[in-house]
CSV table of C-alpha atoms in Angstrom, one decimal:
chain,number,residue,atom,x,y,z
A,1,MET,CA,-88.9,143.3,-65.4
A,2,LYS,CA,-92.6,143.7,-66.1
A,3,THR,CA,-92.2,142.0,-69.5
A,4,PHE,CA,-90.3,139.1,-67.9
A,5,LEU,CA,-93.1,138.6,-65.3
A,6,ILE,CA,-95.7,138.7,-68.0
A,7,PHE,CA,-93.7,136.0,-69.8
A,8,LEU,CA,-93.4,133.8,-66.7
A,9,LEU,CA,-97.1,134.0,-65.7
A,10,PRO,CA,-98.4,131.8,-68.5
A,11,LEU,CA,-95.6,129.4,-68.0
A,12,PHE,CA,-96.5,129.0,-64.3
A,13,ALA,CA,-100.2,128.7,-65.2
A,14,LEU,CA,-99.3,126.0,-67.7
A,15,LEU,CA,-97.3,124.1,-65.1
A,16,ALA,CA,-100.0,124.4,-62.5
A,17,ALA,CA,-102.7,123.1,-64.9
A,18,ARG,CA,-100.7,120.1,-65.9
A,19,PRO,CA,-102.5,117.0,-64.7
A,20,VAL,CA,-101.0,114.8,-61.9
A,21,ALA,CA,-100.2,111.3,-63.2
A,22,THR,CA,-102.7,108.7,-62.0
A,23,ALA,CA,-101.9,105.1,-61.3
A,24,THR,CA,-104.3,102.2,-60.8
A,25,TYR,CA,-103.3,99.3,-58.5
A,26,ARG,CA,-105.1,95.9,-58.4
A,27,LEU,CA,-105.6,94.4,-55.0
A,28,ASP,CA,-103.8,91.1,-54.5
A,29,PRO,CA,-106.2,88.6,-52.8
A,30,ALA,CA,-103.5,86.0,-52.3
A,31,THR,CA,-101.3,88.2,-50.2
A,32,SER,CA,-104.0,90.2,-48.4
A,33,THR,CA,-105.6,89.4,-45.1
A,34,LEU,CA,-108.9,90.3,-43.6
A,35,THR,CA,-109.6,89.3,-40.0
A,36,TRP,CA,-113.1,89.7,-38.4
A,37,THR,CA,-113.8,89.8,-34.7
A,38,GLY,CA,-117.2,89.6,-33.1
A,39,HIS,CA,-118.1,90.0,-29.4
A,40,ALA,CA,-120.5,88.6,-26.9
A,41,GLU,CA,-122.6,91.2,-25.2
A,42,ALA,CA,-121.7,89.8,-21.8
A,43,GLY,CA,-118.3,88.3,-20.9
A,44,THR,CA,-115.1,88.3,-22.9
A,45,TRP,CA,-115.9,85.8,-25.7
A,46,ALA,CA,-114.7,87.4,-28.9
A,47,PRO,CA,-114.7,84.9,-31.8
A,48,GLN,CA,-112.2,85.7,-34.6
A,49,GLY,CA,-111.8,84.4,-38.1
A,50,THR,CA,-110.9,85.3,-41.6
A,51,ILE,CA,-112.5,86.3,-44.8
A,52,ARG,CA,-111.0,86.8,-48.3
A,53,LEU,CA,-110.9,89.5,-50.9
A,54,ARG,CA,-112.4,88.6,-54.3
A,55,GLU,CA,-111.0,91.6,-56.2
A,56,GLY,CA,-110.5,95.4,-56.0
A,57,SER,CA,-108.5,98.4,-57.1
A,58,VAL,CA,-107.0,101.6,-55.8
A,59,VAL,CA,-106.5,104.7,-57.9
A,60,THR,CA,-103.9,107.3,-56.9
A,61,ALA,CA,-103.1,110.8,-58.2
A,62,GLY,CA,-99.5,111.5,-57.2
A,63,GLN,CA,-99.4,110.5,-53.5
A,64,VAL,CA,-103.1,110.9,-53.0
A,65,VAL,CA,-105.7,108.0,-53.0
A,66,ARG,CA,-108.5,109.2,-55.2
A,67,ALA,CA,-110.7,106.1,-55.6
A,68,ALA,CA,-111.0,102.5,-54.5
A,69,ARG,CA,-113.3,99.6,-54.9
A,70,VAL,CA,-113.0,96.5,-52.8
A,71,VAL,CA,-115.1,93.3,-53.3
A,72,VAL,CA,-115.1,90.7,-50.4
A,73,ASP,CA,-116.1,87.1,-51.0
A,74,MET,CA,-118.6,86.5,-48.2
A,75,ALA,CA,-118.6,82.7,-48.8
A,76,THR,CA,-115.1,82.6,-47.5
A,77,ILE,CA,-116.0,83.5,-43.9
A,78,ALA,CA,-113.9,81.1,-41.8
A,79,HIS,CA,-113.6,80.2,-38.1
A,80,GLU,CA,-111.8,77.4,-36.4
A,81,GLN,CA,-115.3,76.0,-35.4
A,82,ALA,CA,-116.9,75.1,-38.7
A,83,PRO,CA,-120.5,75.2,-37.3
A,84,LEU,CA,-120.0,78.9,-36.3
A,85,ALA,CA,-118.6,79.8,-39.7
A,86,GLU,CA,-121.6,78.0,-41.4
A,87,HIS,CA,-124.0,79.9,-39.1
A,88,LEU,CA,-122.4,83.2,-40.1
A,89,ARG,CA,-122.9,82.3,-43.8
A,90,ASN,CA,-126.6,81.5,-43.4
A,91,ALA,CA,-129.6,83.8,-43.4
A,92,ASP,CA,-129.3,84.6,-39.7
A,93,PHE,CA,-126.2,86.6,-40.5
A,94,PHE,CA,-124.8,87.3,-43.9
A,95,ASP,CA,-127.0,85.1,-46.1
A,96,VAL,CA,-124.1,84.4,-48.6
A,97,ALA,CA,-126.3,82.2,-50.8
A,98,LYS,CA,-128.3,85.4,-51.6
A,99,PHE,CA,-125.6,88.0,-51.1
A,100,PRO,CA,-122.2,86.4,-52.1
A,101,THR,CA,-120.2,89.6,-52.0
A,102,ALA,CA,-119.8,92.8,-49.9
A,103,VAL,CA,-118.5,95.9,-51.7
A,104,PHE,CA,-116.8,99.0,-50.4
A,105,GLU,CA,-116.6,102.1,-52.7
A,106,LEU,CA,-114.4,104.9,-51.6
A,107,THR,CA,-115.9,108.4,-51.8
A,108,GLU,CA,-113.1,110.3,-50.0
A,109,PHE,CA,-109.7,109.7,-48.5
A,110,ARG,CA,-108.4,112.5,-46.2
A,111,ALA,CA,-106.2,112.7,-43.1
A,112,GLY,CA,-105.8,109.0,-42.9
A,113,LYS,CA,-109.6,108.3,-43.0
A,114,ALA,CA,-111.4,106.4,-45.7
A,115,ARG,CA,-115.0,107.4,-46.3
A,116,GLY,CA,-117.3,105.6,-48.6
A,117,THR,CA,-120.2,103.3,-48.9
A,118,LEU,CA,-120.4,99.6,-47.9
A,119,THR,CA,-123.0,97.3,-49.5
A,120,LEU,CA,-123.5,94.3,-47.2
A,121,LYS,CA,-126.4,91.9,-47.4
A,122,GLY,CA,-128.1,94.1,-50.0
A,123,THR,CA,-128.0,97.3,-47.9
A,124,THR,CA,-125.7,100.2,-48.7
A,125,LYS,CA,-124.6,102.5,-45.9
A,126,PRO,CA,-121.9,105.2,-45.4
A,127,VAL,CA,-118.9,104.0,-43.4
A,128,GLU,CA,-115.7,105.6,-42.2
A,129,PHE,CA,-112.5,104.1,-40.8
A,130,PRO,CA,-108.8,104.8,-40.5
A,131,VAL,CA,-106.4,103.6,-43.1
A,132,THR,CA,-102.6,103.7,-43.3
A,133,VAL,CA,-101.2,103.7,-46.9
A,134,THR,CA,-97.5,102.9,-47.3
A,135,PRO,CA,-95.4,102.0,-50.3
A,136,ALA,CA,-94.9,98.2,-50.7
A,137,PRO,CA,-91.4,96.9,-51.5
A,138,ASP,CA,-92.4,95.9,-55.0
A,139,GLY,CA,-93.6,99.3,-56.0
A,140,GLY,CA,-97.2,98.7,-55.0
A,141,LEU,CA,-99.2,99.9,-52.0
A,142,ARG,CA,-99.9,98.4,-48.6
A,143,LEU,CA,-103.2,99.5,-46.9
A,144,ARG,CA,-103.8,98.7,-43.2
A,145,GLY,CA,-106.5,99.5,-40.8
A,146,THR,CA,-109.5,98.3,-38.8
A,147,ALA,CA,-113.1,99.1,-39.7
A,148,THR,CA,-115.7,98.9,-36.9
A,149,LEU,CA,-119.2,98.2,-38.3
A,150,ASP,CA,-122.6,98.0,-36.8
A,151,ARG,CA,-124.2,94.8,-38.2
A,152,THR,CA,-127.8,96.0,-37.4
A,153,GLU,CA,-127.4,98.8,-39.9
A,154,PHE,CA,-127.3,96.1,-42.6
A,155,GLY,CA,-130.3,94.2,-41.3
A,156,ILE,CA,-128.3,91.6,-39.3
A,157,ASN,CA,-130.2,91.5,-36.1
A,158,TYR,CA,-129.7,87.9,-34.9
A,159,ASN,CA,-129.4,87.9,-31.1
A,160,SER,CA,-129.0,91.6,-30.9
A,161,ALA,CA,-130.1,93.1,-27.5
A,162,SER,CA,-131.3,96.1,-29.4
A,163,PHE,CA,-134.0,94.0,-31.0
A,164,PHE,CA,-134.6,91.0,-28.6
A,165,GLN,CA,-135.0,91.0,-24.8
A,166,ASN,CA,-133.9,88.5,-22.2
A,167,LEU,CA,-131.1,87.0,-24.4
A,168,GLY,CA,-128.8,86.7,-21.4
A,169,SER,CA,-125.5,85.1,-22.4
A,170,TYR,CA,-126.8,84.6,-26.0
A,171,ALA,CA,-126.7,88.3,-26.8
A,172,ILE,CA,-124.2,89.4,-29.4
A,173,ARG,CA,-122.9,92.9,-29.7
A,174,ASN,CA,-124.0,94.9,-32.7
A,175,ASP,CA,-120.5,96.1,-33.6
A,176,PHE,CA,-117.8,93.9,-35.1
A,177,GLN,CA,-114.4,94.7,-36.5
A,178,VAL,CA,-112.6,93.8,-39.7
A,179,ALA,CA,-108.9,94.3,-39.6
A,180,PHE,CA,-107.2,94.4,-43.0
A,181,ASP,CA,-103.7,94.3,-44.4
A,182,VAL,CA,-104.1,94.6,-48.2
A,183,LEU,CA,-101.5,94.6,-50.9
A,184,ALA,CA,-102.1,96.4,-54.2
A,185,ARG,CA,-99.9,96.1,-57.2
């Protein structure tokens, strides 16, 4: 019996050391949606619009997300009121002429939370938000969630009551949300 166990021990060690297969998925900008929502400091006004992905990838090892990189095309910020969308693209907000992309790099995915760094308007900060990952019908992945971000952490201070006084109804909340439904294939 001892000899049999001695024989099985290296076999189990070999099986345990076998690497888990990794897969790389490319984000599909055409079938993915990102919706942003801002908020007035007072009242209920909450403008909402869209923004598009430029590119990205997700790497899995077995059923575990190991890495991700998402590039957002900031020039695609849209709103039903064209002047508002243009204002968001100018230097008061995202300055897309100077900073045409925002980039999220995953550092950890655990218990349904993505942790990583977001580079927005030339500033890189740690961020964390919930993500649901499910298999897509075509063999890919679907990633859904909502990230709440503080714009002032990225130097976007326009009409922030944290930086300017007596703004009244012109004050804009510091936090905004980006809801995403992203397909990776």
